[in-house]
Short mmCIF file of C-alpha atoms in Angstrom, two decimals:
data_model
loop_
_atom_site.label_atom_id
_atom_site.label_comp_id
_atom_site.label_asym_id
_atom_site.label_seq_id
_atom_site.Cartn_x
_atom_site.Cartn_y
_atom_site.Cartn_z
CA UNK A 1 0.00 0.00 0.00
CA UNK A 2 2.38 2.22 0.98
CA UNK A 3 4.78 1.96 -2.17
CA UNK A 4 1.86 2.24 -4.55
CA UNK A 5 1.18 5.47 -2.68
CA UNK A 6 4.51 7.20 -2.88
CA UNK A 7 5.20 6.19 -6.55
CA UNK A 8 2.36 8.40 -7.54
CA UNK A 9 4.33 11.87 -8.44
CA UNK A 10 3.24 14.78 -6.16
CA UNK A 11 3.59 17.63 -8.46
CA UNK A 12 3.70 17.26 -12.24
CA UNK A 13 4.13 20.52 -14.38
CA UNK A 14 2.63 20.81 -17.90
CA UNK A 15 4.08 23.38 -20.35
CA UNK A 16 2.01 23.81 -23.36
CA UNK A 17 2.79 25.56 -26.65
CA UNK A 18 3.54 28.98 -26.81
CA UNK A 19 6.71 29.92 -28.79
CA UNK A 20 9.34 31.94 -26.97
CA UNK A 21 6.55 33.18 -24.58
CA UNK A 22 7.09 29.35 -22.76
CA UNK A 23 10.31 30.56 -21.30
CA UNK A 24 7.88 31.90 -18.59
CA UNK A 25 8.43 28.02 -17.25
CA UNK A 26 11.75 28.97 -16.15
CA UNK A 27 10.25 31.97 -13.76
CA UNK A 28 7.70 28.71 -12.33
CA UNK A 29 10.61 26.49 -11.71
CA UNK A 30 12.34 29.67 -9.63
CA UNK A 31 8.70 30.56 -7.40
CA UNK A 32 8.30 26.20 -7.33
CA UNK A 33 12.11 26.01 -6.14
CA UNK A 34 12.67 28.74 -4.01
CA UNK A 35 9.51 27.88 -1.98
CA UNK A 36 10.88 24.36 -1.26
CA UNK A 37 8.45 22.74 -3.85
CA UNK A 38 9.88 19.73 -6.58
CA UNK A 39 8.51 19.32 -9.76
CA UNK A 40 8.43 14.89 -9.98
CA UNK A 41 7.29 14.54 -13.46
CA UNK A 42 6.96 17.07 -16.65
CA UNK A 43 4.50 17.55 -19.91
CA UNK A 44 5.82 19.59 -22.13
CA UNK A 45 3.95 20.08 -25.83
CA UNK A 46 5.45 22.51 -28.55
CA UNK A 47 7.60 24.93 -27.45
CA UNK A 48 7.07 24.27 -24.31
CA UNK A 49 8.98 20.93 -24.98
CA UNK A 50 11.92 22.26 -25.37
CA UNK A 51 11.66 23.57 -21.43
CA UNK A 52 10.14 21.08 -20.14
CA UNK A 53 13.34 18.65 -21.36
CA UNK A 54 15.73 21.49 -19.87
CA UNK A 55 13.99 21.05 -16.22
CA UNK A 56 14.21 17.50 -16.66
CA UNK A 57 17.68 17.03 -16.78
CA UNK A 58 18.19 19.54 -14.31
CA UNK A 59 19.47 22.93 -16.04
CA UNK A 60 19.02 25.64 -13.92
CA UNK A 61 17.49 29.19 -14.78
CA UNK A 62 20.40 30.91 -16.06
CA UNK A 63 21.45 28.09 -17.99
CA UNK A 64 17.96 27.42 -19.37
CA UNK A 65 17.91 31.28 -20.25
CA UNK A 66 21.36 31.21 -21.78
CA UNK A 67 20.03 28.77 -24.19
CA UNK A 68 16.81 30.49 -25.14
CA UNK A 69 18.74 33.55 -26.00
CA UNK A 70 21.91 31.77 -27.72
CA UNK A 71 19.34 29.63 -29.65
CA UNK A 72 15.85 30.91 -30.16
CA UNK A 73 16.56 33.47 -33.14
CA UNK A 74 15.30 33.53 -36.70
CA UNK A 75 18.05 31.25 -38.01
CA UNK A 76 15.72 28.33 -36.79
CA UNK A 77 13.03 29.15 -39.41
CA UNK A 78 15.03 31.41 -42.24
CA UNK A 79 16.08 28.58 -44.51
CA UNK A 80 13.76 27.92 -46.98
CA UNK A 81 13.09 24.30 -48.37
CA UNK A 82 13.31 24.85 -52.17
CA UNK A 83 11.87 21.20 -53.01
CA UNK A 84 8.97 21.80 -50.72
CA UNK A 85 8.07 25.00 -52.53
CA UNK A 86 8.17 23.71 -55.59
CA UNK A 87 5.88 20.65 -54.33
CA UNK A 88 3.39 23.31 -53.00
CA UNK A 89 3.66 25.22 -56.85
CA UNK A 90 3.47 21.89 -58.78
CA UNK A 91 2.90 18.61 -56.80
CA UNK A 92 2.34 16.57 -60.00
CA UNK A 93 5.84 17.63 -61.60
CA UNK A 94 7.63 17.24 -58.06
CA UNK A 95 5.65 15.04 -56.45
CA UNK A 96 3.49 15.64 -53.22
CA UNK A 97 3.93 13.28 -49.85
CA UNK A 98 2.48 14.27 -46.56
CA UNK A 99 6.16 13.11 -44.90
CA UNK A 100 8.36 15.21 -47.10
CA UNK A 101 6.36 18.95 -47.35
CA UNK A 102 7.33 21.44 -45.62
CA UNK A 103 8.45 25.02 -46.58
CA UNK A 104 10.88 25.56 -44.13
CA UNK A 105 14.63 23.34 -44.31
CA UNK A 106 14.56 22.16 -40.66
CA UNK A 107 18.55 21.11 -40.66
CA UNK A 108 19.23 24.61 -38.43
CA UNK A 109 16.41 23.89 -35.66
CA UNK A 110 17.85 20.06 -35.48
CA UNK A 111 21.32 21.59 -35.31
CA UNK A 112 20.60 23.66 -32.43
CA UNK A 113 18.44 20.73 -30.38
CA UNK A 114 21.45 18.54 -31.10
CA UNK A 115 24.09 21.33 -29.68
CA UNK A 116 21.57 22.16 -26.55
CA UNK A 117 20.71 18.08 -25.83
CA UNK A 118 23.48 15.78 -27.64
CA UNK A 119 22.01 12.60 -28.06
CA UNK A 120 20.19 12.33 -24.42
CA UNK A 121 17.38 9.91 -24.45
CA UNK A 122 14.07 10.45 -23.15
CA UNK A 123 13.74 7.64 -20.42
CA UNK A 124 17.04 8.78 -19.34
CA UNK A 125 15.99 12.06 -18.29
CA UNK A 126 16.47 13.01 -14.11
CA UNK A 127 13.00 13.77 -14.03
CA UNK A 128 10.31 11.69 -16.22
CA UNK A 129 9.14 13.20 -18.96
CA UNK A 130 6.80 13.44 -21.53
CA UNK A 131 6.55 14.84 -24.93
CA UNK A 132 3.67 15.22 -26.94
CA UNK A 133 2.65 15.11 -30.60
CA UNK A 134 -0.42 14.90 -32.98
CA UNK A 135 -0.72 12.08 -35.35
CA UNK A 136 -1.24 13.31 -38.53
CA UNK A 137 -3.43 10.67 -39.87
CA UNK A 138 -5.80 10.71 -37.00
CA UNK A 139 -5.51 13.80 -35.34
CA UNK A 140 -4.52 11.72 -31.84
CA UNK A 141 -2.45 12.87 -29.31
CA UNK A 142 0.78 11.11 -28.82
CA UNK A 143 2.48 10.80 -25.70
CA UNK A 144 6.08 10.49 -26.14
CA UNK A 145 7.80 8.89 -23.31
CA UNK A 146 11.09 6.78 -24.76
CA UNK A 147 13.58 7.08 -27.65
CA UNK A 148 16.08 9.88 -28.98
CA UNK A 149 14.98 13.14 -27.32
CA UNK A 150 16.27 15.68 -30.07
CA UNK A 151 13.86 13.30 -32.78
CA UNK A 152 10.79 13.92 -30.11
CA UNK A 153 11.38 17.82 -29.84
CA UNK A 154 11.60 18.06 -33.21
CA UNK A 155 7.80 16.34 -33.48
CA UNK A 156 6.48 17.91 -30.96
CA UNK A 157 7.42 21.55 -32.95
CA UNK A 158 6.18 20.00 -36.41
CA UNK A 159 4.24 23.39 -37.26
CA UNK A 160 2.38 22.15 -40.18
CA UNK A 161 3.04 23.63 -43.34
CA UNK A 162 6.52 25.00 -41.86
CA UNK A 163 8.36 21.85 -41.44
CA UNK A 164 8.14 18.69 -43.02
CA UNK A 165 6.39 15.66 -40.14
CA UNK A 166 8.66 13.48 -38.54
CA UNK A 167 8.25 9.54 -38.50
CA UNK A 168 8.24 7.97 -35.14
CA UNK A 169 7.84 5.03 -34.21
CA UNK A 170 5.57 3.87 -37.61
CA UNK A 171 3.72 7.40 -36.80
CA UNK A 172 4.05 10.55 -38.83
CA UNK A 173 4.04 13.21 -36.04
CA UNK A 174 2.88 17.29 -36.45
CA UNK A 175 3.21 19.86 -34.02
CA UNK A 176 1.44 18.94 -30.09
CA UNK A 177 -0.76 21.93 -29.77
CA UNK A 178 -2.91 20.47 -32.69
CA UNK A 179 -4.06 18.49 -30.67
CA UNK A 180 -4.08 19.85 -26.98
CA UNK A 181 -1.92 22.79 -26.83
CA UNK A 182 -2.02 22.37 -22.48
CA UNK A 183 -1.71 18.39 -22.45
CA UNK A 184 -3.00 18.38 -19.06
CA UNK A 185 -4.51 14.63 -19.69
CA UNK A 186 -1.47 13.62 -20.00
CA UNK A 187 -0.53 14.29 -16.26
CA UNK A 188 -3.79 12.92 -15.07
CA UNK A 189 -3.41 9.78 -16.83
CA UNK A 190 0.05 9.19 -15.41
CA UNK A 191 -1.56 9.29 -12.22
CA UNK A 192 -0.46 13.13 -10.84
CA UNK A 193 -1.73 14.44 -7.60
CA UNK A 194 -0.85 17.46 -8.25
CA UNK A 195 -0.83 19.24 -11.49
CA UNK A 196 0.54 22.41 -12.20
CA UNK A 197 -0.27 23.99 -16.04
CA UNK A 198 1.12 26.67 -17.74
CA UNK A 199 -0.43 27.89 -20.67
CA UNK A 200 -0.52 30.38 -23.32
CA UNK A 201 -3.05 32.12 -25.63
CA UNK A 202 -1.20 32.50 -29.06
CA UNK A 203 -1.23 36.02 -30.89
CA UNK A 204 -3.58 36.92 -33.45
CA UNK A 205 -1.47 38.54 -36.62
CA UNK A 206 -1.40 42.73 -36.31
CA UNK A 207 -1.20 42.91 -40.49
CA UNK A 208 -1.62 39.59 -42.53
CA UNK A 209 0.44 40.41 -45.51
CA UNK A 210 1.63 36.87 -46.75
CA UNK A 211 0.48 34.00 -47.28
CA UNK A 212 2.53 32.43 -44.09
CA UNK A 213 0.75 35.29 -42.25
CA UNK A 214 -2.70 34.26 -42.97
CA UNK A 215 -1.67 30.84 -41.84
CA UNK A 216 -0.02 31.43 -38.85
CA UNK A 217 -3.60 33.53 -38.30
CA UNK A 218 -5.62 30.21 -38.87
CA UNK A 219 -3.14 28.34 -36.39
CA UNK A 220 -3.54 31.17 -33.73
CA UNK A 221 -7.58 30.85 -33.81
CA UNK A 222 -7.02 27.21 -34.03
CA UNK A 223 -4.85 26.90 -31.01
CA UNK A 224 -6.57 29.19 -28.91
CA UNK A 225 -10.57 27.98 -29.32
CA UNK A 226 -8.78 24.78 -28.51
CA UNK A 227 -7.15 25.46 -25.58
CA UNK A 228 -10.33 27.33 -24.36
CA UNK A 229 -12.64 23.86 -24.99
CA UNK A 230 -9.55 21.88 -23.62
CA UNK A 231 -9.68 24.37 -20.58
CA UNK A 232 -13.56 24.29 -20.03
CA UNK A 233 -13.44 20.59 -19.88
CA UNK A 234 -11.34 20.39 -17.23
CA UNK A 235 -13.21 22.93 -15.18
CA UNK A 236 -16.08 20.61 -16.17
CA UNK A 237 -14.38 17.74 -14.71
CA UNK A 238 -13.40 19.85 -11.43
CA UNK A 239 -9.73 17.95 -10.91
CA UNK A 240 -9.45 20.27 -7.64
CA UNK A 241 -5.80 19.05 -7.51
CA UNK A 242 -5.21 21.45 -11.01
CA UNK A 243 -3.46 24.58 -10.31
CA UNK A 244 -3.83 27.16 -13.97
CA UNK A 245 -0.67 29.50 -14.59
CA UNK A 246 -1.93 31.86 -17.13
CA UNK A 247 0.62 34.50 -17.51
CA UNK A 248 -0.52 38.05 -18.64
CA UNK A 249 1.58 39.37 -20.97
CA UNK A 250 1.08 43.59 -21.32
CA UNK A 251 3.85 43.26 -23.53
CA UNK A 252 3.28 42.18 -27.20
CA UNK A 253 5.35 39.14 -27.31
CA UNK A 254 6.39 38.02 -31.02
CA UNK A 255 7.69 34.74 -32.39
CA UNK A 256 11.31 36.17 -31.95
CA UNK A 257 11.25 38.66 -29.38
CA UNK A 258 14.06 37.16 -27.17
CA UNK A 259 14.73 40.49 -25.52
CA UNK A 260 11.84 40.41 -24.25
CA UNK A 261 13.13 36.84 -22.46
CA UNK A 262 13.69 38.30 -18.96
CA UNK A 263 10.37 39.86 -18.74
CA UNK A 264 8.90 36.85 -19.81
CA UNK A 265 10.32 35.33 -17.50
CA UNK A 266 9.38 37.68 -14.17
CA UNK A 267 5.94 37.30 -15.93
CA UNK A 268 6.06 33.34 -15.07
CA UNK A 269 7.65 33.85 -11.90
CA UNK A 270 4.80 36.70 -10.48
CA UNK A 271 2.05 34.36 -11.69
CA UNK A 272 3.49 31.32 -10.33
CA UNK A 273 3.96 33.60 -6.87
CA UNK A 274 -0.17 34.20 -7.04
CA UNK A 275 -1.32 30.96 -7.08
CA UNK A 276 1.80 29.63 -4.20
CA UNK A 277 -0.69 29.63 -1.25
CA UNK A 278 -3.16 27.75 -3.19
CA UNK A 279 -0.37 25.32 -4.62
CA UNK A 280 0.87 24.93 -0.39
CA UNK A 281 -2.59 24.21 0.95
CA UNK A 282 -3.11 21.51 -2.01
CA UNK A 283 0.35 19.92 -1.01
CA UNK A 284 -0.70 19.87 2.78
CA UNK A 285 -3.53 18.03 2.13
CA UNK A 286 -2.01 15.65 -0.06
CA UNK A 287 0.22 15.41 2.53
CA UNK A 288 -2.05 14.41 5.15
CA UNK A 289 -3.93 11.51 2.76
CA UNK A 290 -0.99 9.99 2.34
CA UNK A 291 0.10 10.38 5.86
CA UNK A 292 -3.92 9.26 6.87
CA UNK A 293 -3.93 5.83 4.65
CA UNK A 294 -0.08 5.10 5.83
CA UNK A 295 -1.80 4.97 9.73
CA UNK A 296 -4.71 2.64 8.36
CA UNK A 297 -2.85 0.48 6.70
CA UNK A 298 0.08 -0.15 9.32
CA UNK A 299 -3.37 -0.60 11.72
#
């Protein structure tokens, strides 16, 4: 009884997509540490991924924040995939498959993953983790728990149209926030008492210009109605044990606004400082079940 009990995890946190504004996670993990609280298992879709795998194998905040500014920049996206153009212009002449279109050459984002995590595995992580996906055939949700981390981030940030899917696993993998942008499930399934989310409402375009404007418009009302329904579900549901982190950005926070990083992340931190006595009282009486069905049983 007792070691089913403790090999629940207390306090899982769930970072969901949210570009550059998901380096918020990094002001959590400072309120979360500094008050004495652990983190025992992490979700991380999207962008947020990429976090969520830094906190697992332990980087601290400067050094996740040294990465975000060293890395997150426009050379990730710049490069242009020629081929996939010219599929999108004429897919008879080139030929058109689902696994190899995408307009963007993905070889700089992989090169950066590969310089920030090597060739770390997933189950090998200090903290568990979990990655998630959409299948594209299906629309599913994919949980991504074992294998080559770097191949798994890379998924998980499959922005359709942008890059090109990955295969994994016999499954051709696009971007996680099609299909829950705040994979909360994914924490209650693995059995969480405690769940901590942080989520993000994606920006609507200011002047759609372009034709990669107009769809990054379409993903942001995509990604947001979902999140809402996602959200509303849960409330539905009324998992008491689920603690919301919604920062509010005043700011205007772009795709590539990485001086905006440390403000981000005070954002994160302040909102994760709110919600603290909540989060305590929560932990307490988690605390106390535990310590309640420990006396019963040894009875």
């Amino acid at each position: 009884m007792k070691g089913v009990l403790e090999d629940r995890p207390v306090v899982t946190l769930v970072i969901g997509s949210g570009s550059v504004k998901c380096a918020a996670a990094i002001g959590v993990v400072k309120a979360l540490s500094e008050a004495g609280i652990g983190i025992d298992r992490l979700v991380g879709c999207s962008g947020g991924a990429l976090f969520a795998a830094g906190i697992a194998l332990g980087f601290d905040a400067r050094k996740l924040t040294d990465i975000t500014l060293r890395t997150w920049t426009r050379k990730l996206t710049s490069k242009r995939n020629h081929m996939g153009v010219l599929r999108l212009l004429a897919p008879k002449l080139f030929g058109f498959k689902p696994d190899s279109f995408g307009l963007r050459d993905d070889a700089p984002m992989l090169a950066a993953f590969r310089d920030v995590f090597g060739q770390q595995r997933i189950e090998d992580t200090a903290i568990p983790l979990h990655i998630t996906a959409t299948d594209f055939m299906n629309g599913e949700l994919v949980d991504i728990t074992r294998g080559d981390l770097v191949q798994a981030l890379r998924a998980s940030v499959s922005l359709p149209l942008a890059f090109r899917p990955v295969k994994l696993d016999g499954r051709l993998l696009v971007d996680g926030y099609m299909s829950d942008p705040l994979p909360i499930s994914v924490a209650m399934k693995s059995g969480s008492r405690v769940i901590v989310a942080v989520g993000f409402d994606t920006p609507f375009q200011e002047n759609i210009r372009s034709a990669g404007r107009f769809a990054a418009q379409l993903s942001a009302i995509l990604a947001n109605n979902l999140q809402k329904s996602r959200l509303a579900f849960q409330s539905a549901a009324h998992h008491s044990e689920l603690i919301l982190i919604l920062p509010e950005f005043k700011q205007r926070v772009r795709l590539f606004d990485t001086e905006k990083v440390p403000y981000i992340i005070e954002e994160g931190e302040q909102a994760t400082l709110q919600q603290l006595p909540y989060l305590r009282a929560l932990l307490d009486a988690d605390r106390r079940r535990v310590e309640h069905r420990h006396a019963l049983a040894a009875a």
